[in-house]
Amino acid sequence: MQKWDERFSEEGFAYGVEPNDFLREKLENFPVGAKVLCIAEGEGRNALGLLKRGCEVHGVDLSSVGKEKALAFTQENGFKMTYEIADLFEYDFGEEKWDGVVSIFFHCPTRTRMEFHQKLERALKPGGLYLFEAYAKDQPEFGTGGPKDEELLYTTEDFKNSNLEQLHLEGVKREIIEGKYHTGMSSVIQYLGKK
């Protein structure tokens, strides 16, 4: 928690103010009025993109500094979201509660990954969407952001046992310009699934 409070206490926005590119590309898949959970939401950039789409957004993150910035940021832009501080590994996502779950650059350890993603799948209502982007196993070669620990990095194989209808699954090399901590050519895994 301290790491994230320190990062979000810095001047400006650690990961920029624009929504993640993959989320922006897939926003039209989220219906207006959808109730969306944004995990590891940080300073609110992804929430704002969904709010502008007409979704209701609830953010969850470890950082109280991130929460305060996100609430102020969305309010300054004329929107309101709900947000709570929680450890995602202990958080109750509910059952068939959300029309969408968004996970952008939340890196879950390999040993708990399958169980964690199954909890997110169960939290979706029928027809609900799970949108995910995180760094791939070869990302450390690029040195442009994300964890160095291979246990926190992904492959497309991480989604082979998903119970969702696969709408999109791809390993991508792309230019990321999302604040000072995610900048440059990067290797990511992108996934969109539907319950």
PDB file of C-alpha atoms in Angstrom:
ATOM      1  CA  MET A   1       0.000   0.000   0.000  1.00  0.00           C
ATOM      2  CA  GLN A   2       2.782   2.434   0.908  1.00  0.00           C
ATOM      3  CA  LYS A   3       4.355   2.115  -2.567  1.00  0.00           C
ATOM      4  CA  TRP A   4       1.081   3.091  -4.240  1.00  0.00           C
ATOM      5  CA  ASP A   5       0.325   5.929  -1.814  1.00  0.00           C
ATOM      6  CA  GLU A   6       3.799   7.330  -2.502  1.00  0.00           C
ATOM      7  CA  ARG A   7       3.408   6.968  -6.260  1.00  0.00           C
ATOM      8  CA  PHE A   8      -0.025   8.595  -6.315  1.00  0.00           C
ATOM      9  CA  SER A   9       1.225  11.404  -4.015  1.00  0.00           C
ATOM     10  CA  GLU A  10       3.564  12.613  -6.744  1.00  0.00           C
ATOM     11  CA  GLU A  11       2.614  15.702  -8.703  1.00  0.00           C
ATOM     12  CA  GLY A  12       0.358  15.005 -11.667  1.00  0.00           C
ATOM     13  CA  PHE A  13      -0.998  11.594 -12.574  1.00  0.00           C
ATOM     14  CA  ALA A  14       1.341   8.594 -12.489  1.00  0.00           C
ATOM     15  CA  TYR A  15      -0.335   6.868 -15.459  1.00  0.00           C
ATOM     16  CA  GLY A  16      -1.809   9.895 -17.191  1.00  0.00           C
ATOM     17  CA  VAL A  17      -5.381  11.154 -17.378  1.00  0.00           C
ATOM     18  CA  GLU A  18      -6.555   9.306 -20.481  1.00  0.00           C
ATOM     19  CA  PRO A  19      -8.103   5.843 -20.289  1.00  0.00           C
ATOM     20  CA  ASN A  20      -5.950   2.877 -21.238  1.00  0.00           C
ATOM     21  CA  ASP A  21      -5.804   2.445 -25.040  1.00  0.00           C
ATOM     22  CA  PHE A  22      -7.254  -1.087 -25.049  1.00  0.00           C
ATOM     23  CA  LEU A  23     -10.153   0.009 -22.841  1.00  0.00           C
ATOM     24  CA  ARG A  24     -10.758   3.012 -25.084  1.00  0.00           C
ATOM     25  CA  GLU A  25     -10.766   0.715 -28.138  1.00  0.00           C
ATOM     26  CA  LYS A  26     -13.368  -1.586 -26.538  1.00  0.00           C
ATOM     27  CA  LEU A  27     -15.533   1.004 -24.711  1.00  0.00           C
ATOM     28  CA  GLU A  28     -18.433   0.605 -27.146  1.00  0.00           C
ATOM     29  CA  ASN A  29     -18.842  -2.993 -25.913  1.00  0.00           C
ATOM     30  CA  PHE A  30     -19.992  -1.670 -22.521  1.00  0.00           C
ATOM     31  CA  PRO A  31     -23.663  -0.683 -22.682  1.00  0.00           C
ATOM     32  CA  VAL A  32     -24.769   2.714 -21.419  1.00  0.00           C
ATOM     33  CA  GLY A  33     -25.869   2.252 -17.818  1.00  0.00           C
ATOM     34  CA  ALA A  34     -23.629  -0.780 -17.253  1.00  0.00           C
ATOM     35  CA  LYS A  35     -22.480  -1.277 -13.663  1.00  0.00           C
ATOM     36  CA  VAL A  36     -18.688  -1.680 -13.971  1.00  0.00           C
ATOM     37  CA  LEU A  37     -16.080  -2.650 -11.386  1.00  0.00           C
ATOM     38  CA  CYS A  38     -12.582  -1.245 -11.999  1.00  0.00           C
ATOM     39  CA  ILE A  39      -9.984  -3.154  -9.990  1.00  0.00           C
ATOM     40  CA  ALA A  40      -6.664  -1.529  -9.046  1.00  0.00           C
ATOM     41  CA  GLU A  41      -8.221   1.693 -10.327  1.00  0.00           C
ATOM     42  CA  GLY A  42      -5.572   4.060  -9.020  1.00  0.00           C
ATOM     43  CA  GLU A  43      -6.202   7.699  -9.902  1.00  0.00           C
ATOM     44  CA  GLY A  44      -9.409   7.251 -11.909  1.00  0.00           C
ATOM     45  CA  ARG A  45      -8.372   7.542 -15.563  1.00  0.00           C
ATOM     46  CA  ASN A  46     -10.104   4.321 -16.648  1.00  0.00           C
ATOM     47  CA  ALA A  47     -13.154   5.052 -14.521  1.00  0.00           C
ATOM     48  CA  LEU A  48     -13.531   8.429 -16.222  1.00  0.00           C
ATOM     49  CA  GLY A  49     -13.542   6.800 -19.666  1.00  0.00           C
ATOM     50  CA  LEU A  50     -16.335   4.469 -18.570  1.00  0.00           C
ATOM     51  CA  LEU A  51     -18.265   7.285 -16.885  1.00  0.00           C
ATOM     52  CA  LYS A  52     -18.129   9.310 -20.101  1.00  0.00           C
ATOM     53  CA  ARG A  53     -19.532   6.240 -21.877  1.00  0.00           C
ATOM     54  CA  GLY A  54     -22.509   6.378 -19.492  1.00  0.00           C
ATOM     55  CA  CYS A  55     -21.541   3.531 -17.172  1.00  0.00           C
ATOM     56  CA  GLU A  56     -21.819   3.442 -13.383  1.00  0.00           C
ATOM     57  CA  VAL A  57     -18.343   2.824 -11.985  1.00  0.00           C
ATOM     58  CA  HIS A  58     -17.090   1.396  -8.709  1.00  0.00           C
ATOM     59  CA  GLY A  59     -13.329   1.444  -8.145  1.00  0.00           C
ATOM     60  CA  VAL A  60     -11.295  -0.698  -5.768  1.00  0.00           C
ATOM     61  CA  ASP A  61      -7.640  -0.129  -4.904  1.00  0.00           C
ATOM     62  CA  LEU A  62      -5.218  -0.395  -1.987  1.00  0.00           C
ATOM     63  CA  SER A  63      -4.288   3.280  -2.071  1.00  0.00           C
ATOM     64  CA  SER A  64      -6.240   5.909  -0.152  1.00  0.00           C
ATOM     65  CA  VAL A  65      -4.273   8.590  -2.029  1.00  0.00           C
ATOM     66  CA  GLY A  66      -5.358   7.028  -5.329  1.00  0.00           C
ATOM     67  CA  LYS A  67      -8.952   6.998  -4.127  1.00  0.00           C
ATOM     68  CA  GLU A  68      -8.935  10.679  -3.181  1.00  0.00           C
ATOM     69  CA  LYS A  69      -7.356  11.672  -6.500  1.00  0.00           C
ATOM     70  CA  ALA A  70      -9.812   9.514  -8.465  1.00  0.00           C
ATOM     71  CA  LEU A  71     -12.862  10.927  -6.717  1.00  0.00           C
ATOM     72  CA  ALA A  72     -11.633  14.508  -7.193  1.00  0.00           C
ATOM     73  CA  PHE A  73     -10.621  13.853 -10.824  1.00  0.00           C
ATOM     74  CA  THR A  74     -13.959  12.368 -11.834  1.00  0.00           C
ATOM     75  CA  GLN A  75     -15.880  15.072  -9.956  1.00  0.00           C
ATOM     76  CA  GLU A  76     -13.834  17.837 -11.641  1.00  0.00           C
ATOM     77  CA  ASN A  77     -14.915  16.312 -14.945  1.00  0.00           C
ATOM     78  CA  GLY A  78     -18.587  16.363 -13.949  1.00  0.00           C
ATOM     79  CA  PHE A  79     -18.996  12.715 -12.929  1.00  0.00           C
ATOM     80  CA  LYS A  80     -19.390  10.706  -9.763  1.00  0.00           C
ATOM     81  CA  MET A  81     -18.092   7.236  -8.977  1.00  0.00           C
ATOM     82  CA  THR A  82     -17.926   5.072  -5.889  1.00  0.00           C
ATOM     83  CA  TYR A  83     -14.605   3.777  -4.626  1.00  0.00           C
ATOM     84  CA  GLU A  84     -13.361   1.662  -1.759  1.00  0.00           C
ATOM     85  CA  ILE A  85     -10.014   0.725  -0.284  1.00  0.00           C
ATOM     86  CA  ALA A  86      -9.449  -3.023  -0.189  1.00  0.00           C
ATOM     87  CA  ASP A  87      -6.938  -5.785  -0.724  1.00  0.00           C
ATOM     88  CA  LEU A  88      -8.142  -7.358  -3.970  1.00  0.00           C
ATOM     89  CA  PHE A  89      -7.100 -10.830  -2.841  1.00  0.00           C
ATOM     90  CA  GLU A  90      -9.507 -10.572   0.101  1.00  0.00           C
ATOM     91  CA  TYR A  91     -12.216  -8.506  -1.593  1.00  0.00           C
ATOM     92  CA  ASP A  92     -15.722  -9.915  -2.034  1.00  0.00           C
ATOM     93  CA  PHE A  93     -16.544  -9.270  -5.691  1.00  0.00           C
ATOM     94  CA  GLY A  94     -20.013 -10.752  -5.246  1.00  0.00           C
ATOM     95  CA  GLU A  95     -21.870 -13.199  -7.480  1.00  0.00           C
ATOM     96  CA  GLU A  96     -23.471 -12.012 -10.739  1.00  0.00           C
ATOM     97  CA  LYS A  97     -23.196  -8.424  -9.477  1.00  0.00           C
ATOM     98  CA  TRP A  98     -21.411  -6.550 -12.288  1.00  0.00           C
ATOM     99  CA  ASP A  99     -22.115  -5.847 -15.967  1.00  0.00           C
ATOM    100  CA  GLY A 100     -18.397  -5.405 -16.451  1.00  0.00           C
ATOM    101  CA  VAL A 101     -15.065  -5.856 -14.718  1.00  0.00           C
ATOM    102  CA  VAL A 102     -12.019  -3.911 -15.908  1.00  0.00           C
ATOM    103  CA  SER A 103      -8.491  -4.911 -14.926  1.00  0.00           C
ATOM    104  CA  ILE A 104      -5.757  -2.694 -16.366  1.00  0.00           C
ATOM    105  CA  PHE A 105      -2.170  -3.503 -15.374  1.00  0.00           C
ATOM    106  CA  PHE A 106      -3.106  -5.424 -12.226  1.00  0.00           C
ATOM    107  CA  HIS A 107      -0.495  -8.169 -12.021  1.00  0.00           C
ATOM    108  CA  CYS A 108      -1.705 -11.173 -10.053  1.00  0.00           C
ATOM    109  CA  PRO A 109       0.869 -13.803  -8.982  1.00  0.00           C
ATOM    110  CA  THR A 110       0.802 -17.035 -10.993  1.00  0.00           C
ATOM    111  CA  ARG A 111      -0.009 -19.163  -7.928  1.00  0.00           C
ATOM    112  CA  THR A 112      -3.304 -17.319  -7.270  1.00  0.00           C
ATOM    113  CA  ARG A 113      -4.122 -16.211 -10.817  1.00  0.00           C
ATOM    114  CA  MET A 114      -6.631 -18.900 -11.843  1.00  0.00           C
ATOM    115  CA  GLU A 115      -8.624 -18.636  -8.619  1.00  0.00           C
ATOM    116  CA  PHE A 116      -8.594 -14.833  -8.792  1.00  0.00           C
ATOM    117  CA  HIS A 117      -9.842 -14.711 -12.391  1.00  0.00           C
ATOM    118  CA  GLN A 118     -12.561 -17.273 -11.596  1.00  0.00           C
ATOM    119  CA  LYS A 119     -13.784 -14.990  -8.792  1.00  0.00           C
ATOM    120  CA  LEU A 120     -13.999 -12.142 -11.298  1.00  0.00           C
ATOM    121  CA  GLU A 121     -15.889 -14.351 -13.760  1.00  0.00           C
ATOM    122  CA  ARG A 122     -18.412 -15.352 -11.080  1.00  0.00           C
ATOM    123  CA  ALA A 123     -18.890 -11.676 -10.203  1.00  0.00           C
ATOM    124  CA  LEU A 124     -20.186 -10.958 -13.710  1.00  0.00           C
ATOM    125  CA  LYS A 125     -23.871 -10.976 -14.536  1.00  0.00           C
ATOM    126  CA  PRO A 126     -24.884 -13.084 -17.558  1.00  0.00           C
ATOM    127  CA  GLY A 127     -23.765 -11.104 -20.604  1.00  0.00           C
ATOM    128  CA  GLY A 128     -21.184  -9.252 -18.497  1.00  0.00           C
ATOM    129  CA  LEU A 129     -17.759  -8.336 -19.867  1.00  0.00           C
ATOM    130  CA  TYR A 130     -14.286  -8.872 -18.445  1.00  0.00           C
ATOM    131  CA  LEU A 131     -11.691  -6.555 -19.999  1.00  0.00           C
ATOM    132  CA  PHE A 132      -8.052  -7.131 -19.116  1.00  0.00           C
ATOM    133  CA  GLU A 133      -4.659  -5.798 -20.121  1.00  0.00           C
ATOM    134  CA  ALA A 134      -1.356  -6.503 -18.368  1.00  0.00           C
ATOM    135  CA  TYR A 135       2.292  -6.911 -19.231  1.00  0.00           C
ATOM    136  CA  ALA A 136       3.482 -10.107 -20.918  1.00  0.00           C
ATOM    137  CA  LYS A 137       6.349 -12.402 -19.877  1.00  0.00           C
ATOM    138  CA  ASP A 138       8.790 -10.734 -22.295  1.00  0.00           C
ATOM    139  CA  GLN A 139       8.047  -7.188 -21.050  1.00  0.00           C
ATOM    140  CA  PRO A 140      11.264  -6.921 -18.960  1.00  0.00           C
ATOM    141  CA  GLU A 141      13.229  -6.970 -22.253  1.00  0.00           C
ATOM    142  CA  PHE A 142      11.562  -3.663 -23.148  1.00  0.00           C
ATOM    143  CA  GLY A 143      12.191  -1.940 -19.799  1.00  0.00           C
ATOM    144  CA  THR A 144       9.247   0.422 -20.279  1.00  0.00           C
ATOM    145  CA  GLY A 145       7.173  -0.315 -17.185  1.00  0.00           C
ATOM    146  CA  GLY A 146       5.602  -3.050 -15.159  1.00  0.00           C
ATOM    147  CA  PRO A 147       6.963  -5.668 -12.794  1.00  0.00           C
ATOM    148  CA  LYS A 148      10.272  -7.437 -13.379  1.00  0.00           C
ATOM    149  CA  ASP A 149       9.162 -10.598 -11.553  1.00  0.00           C
ATOM    150  CA  GLU A 150       8.104 -13.208 -14.135  1.00  0.00           C
ATOM    151  CA  GLU A 151       5.545 -14.584 -11.647  1.00  0.00           C
ATOM    152  CA  LEU A 152       3.561 -11.363 -12.099  1.00  0.00           C
ATOM    153  CA  LEU A 153       3.617 -11.351 -15.914  1.00  0.00           C
ATOM    154  CA  TYR A 154       1.142 -12.994 -18.301  1.00  0.00           C
ATOM    155  CA  THR A 155       0.786 -15.132 -21.433  1.00  0.00           C
ATOM    156  CA  THR A 156      -2.313 -15.874 -23.502  1.00  0.00           C
ATOM    157  CA  GLU A 157      -2.263 -19.339 -21.877  1.00  0.00           C
ATOM    158  CA  ASP A 158      -3.438 -17.714 -18.646  1.00  0.00           C
ATOM    159  CA  PHE A 159      -6.898 -17.431 -20.223  1.00  0.00           C
ATOM    160  CA  LYS A 160      -7.182 -20.921 -21.742  1.00  0.00           C
ATOM    161  CA  ASN A 161      -9.354 -22.166 -18.855  1.00  0.00           C
ATOM    162  CA  SER A 162     -11.670 -19.166 -18.820  1.00  0.00           C
ATOM    163  CA  ASN A 163     -15.381 -19.945 -18.648  1.00  0.00           C
ATOM    164  CA  LEU A 164     -16.182 -16.821 -20.642  1.00  0.00           C
ATOM    165  CA  GLU A 165     -16.831 -16.497 -24.352  1.00  0.00           C
ATOM    166  CA  GLN A 166     -13.576 -15.199 -25.780  1.00  0.00           C
ATOM    167  CA  LEU A 167     -14.186 -12.005 -27.761  1.00  0.00           C
ATOM    168  CA  HIS A 168     -10.535 -10.970 -27.915  1.00  0.00           C
ATOM    169  CA  LEU A 169      -7.275 -12.575 -26.779  1.00  0.00           C
ATOM    170  CA  GLU A 170      -3.940 -11.425 -28.089  1.00  0.00           C
ATOM    171  CA  GLY A 171      -0.336 -10.873 -27.183  1.00  0.00           C
ATOM    172  CA  VAL A 172       0.568  -7.460 -28.584  1.00  0.00           C
ATOM    173  CA  LYS A 173       3.686  -5.353 -28.952  1.00  0.00           C
ATOM    174  CA  ARG A 174       2.491  -1.765 -28.808  1.00  0.00           C
ATOM    175  CA  GLU A 175       3.612   1.744 -27.997  1.00  0.00           C
ATOM    176  CA  ILE A 176       2.248   2.731 -24.602  1.00  0.00           C
ATOM    177  CA  ILE A 177       2.093   6.361 -23.534  1.00  0.00           C
ATOM    178  CA  GLU A 178       0.268   6.257 -20.208  1.00  0.00           C
ATOM    179  CA  GLY A 179       2.020   8.557 -17.769  1.00  0.00           C
ATOM    180  CA  LYS A 180       5.657   8.459 -16.796  1.00  0.00           C
ATOM    181  CA  TYR A 181       5.612   4.869 -15.515  1.00  0.00           C
ATOM    182  CA  HIS A 182       4.178   3.223 -18.650  1.00  0.00           C
ATOM    183  CA  THR A 183       5.908   4.774 -21.648  1.00  0.00           C
ATOM    184  CA  GLY A 184       7.456   3.170 -24.711  1.00  0.00           C
ATOM    185  CA  MET A 185       7.248   0.012 -26.793  1.00  0.00           C
ATOM    186  CA  SER A 186       5.789  -2.733 -24.619  1.00  0.00           C
ATOM    187  CA  SER A 187       4.585  -6.323 -24.676  1.00  0.00           C
ATOM    188  CA  VAL A 188       1.075  -6.878 -23.294  1.00  0.00           C
ATOM    189  CA  ILE A 189      -1.686  -9.451 -23.106  1.00  0.00           C
ATOM    190  CA  GLN A 190      -5.158  -8.182 -24.001  1.00  0.00           C
ATOM    191  CA  TYR A 191      -8.342 -10.087 -23.220  1.00  0.00           C
ATOM    192  CA  LEU A 192     -12.056  -9.424 -23.521  1.00  0.00           C
ATOM    193  CA  GLY A 193     -14.463 -12.135 -22.414  1.00  0.00           C
ATOM    194  CA  LYS A 194     -18.254 -12.293 -22.130  1.00  0.00           C
ATOM    195  CA  LYS A 195     -20.263 -14.362 -19.650  1.00  0.00           C
TER     196      LYS A 195
END
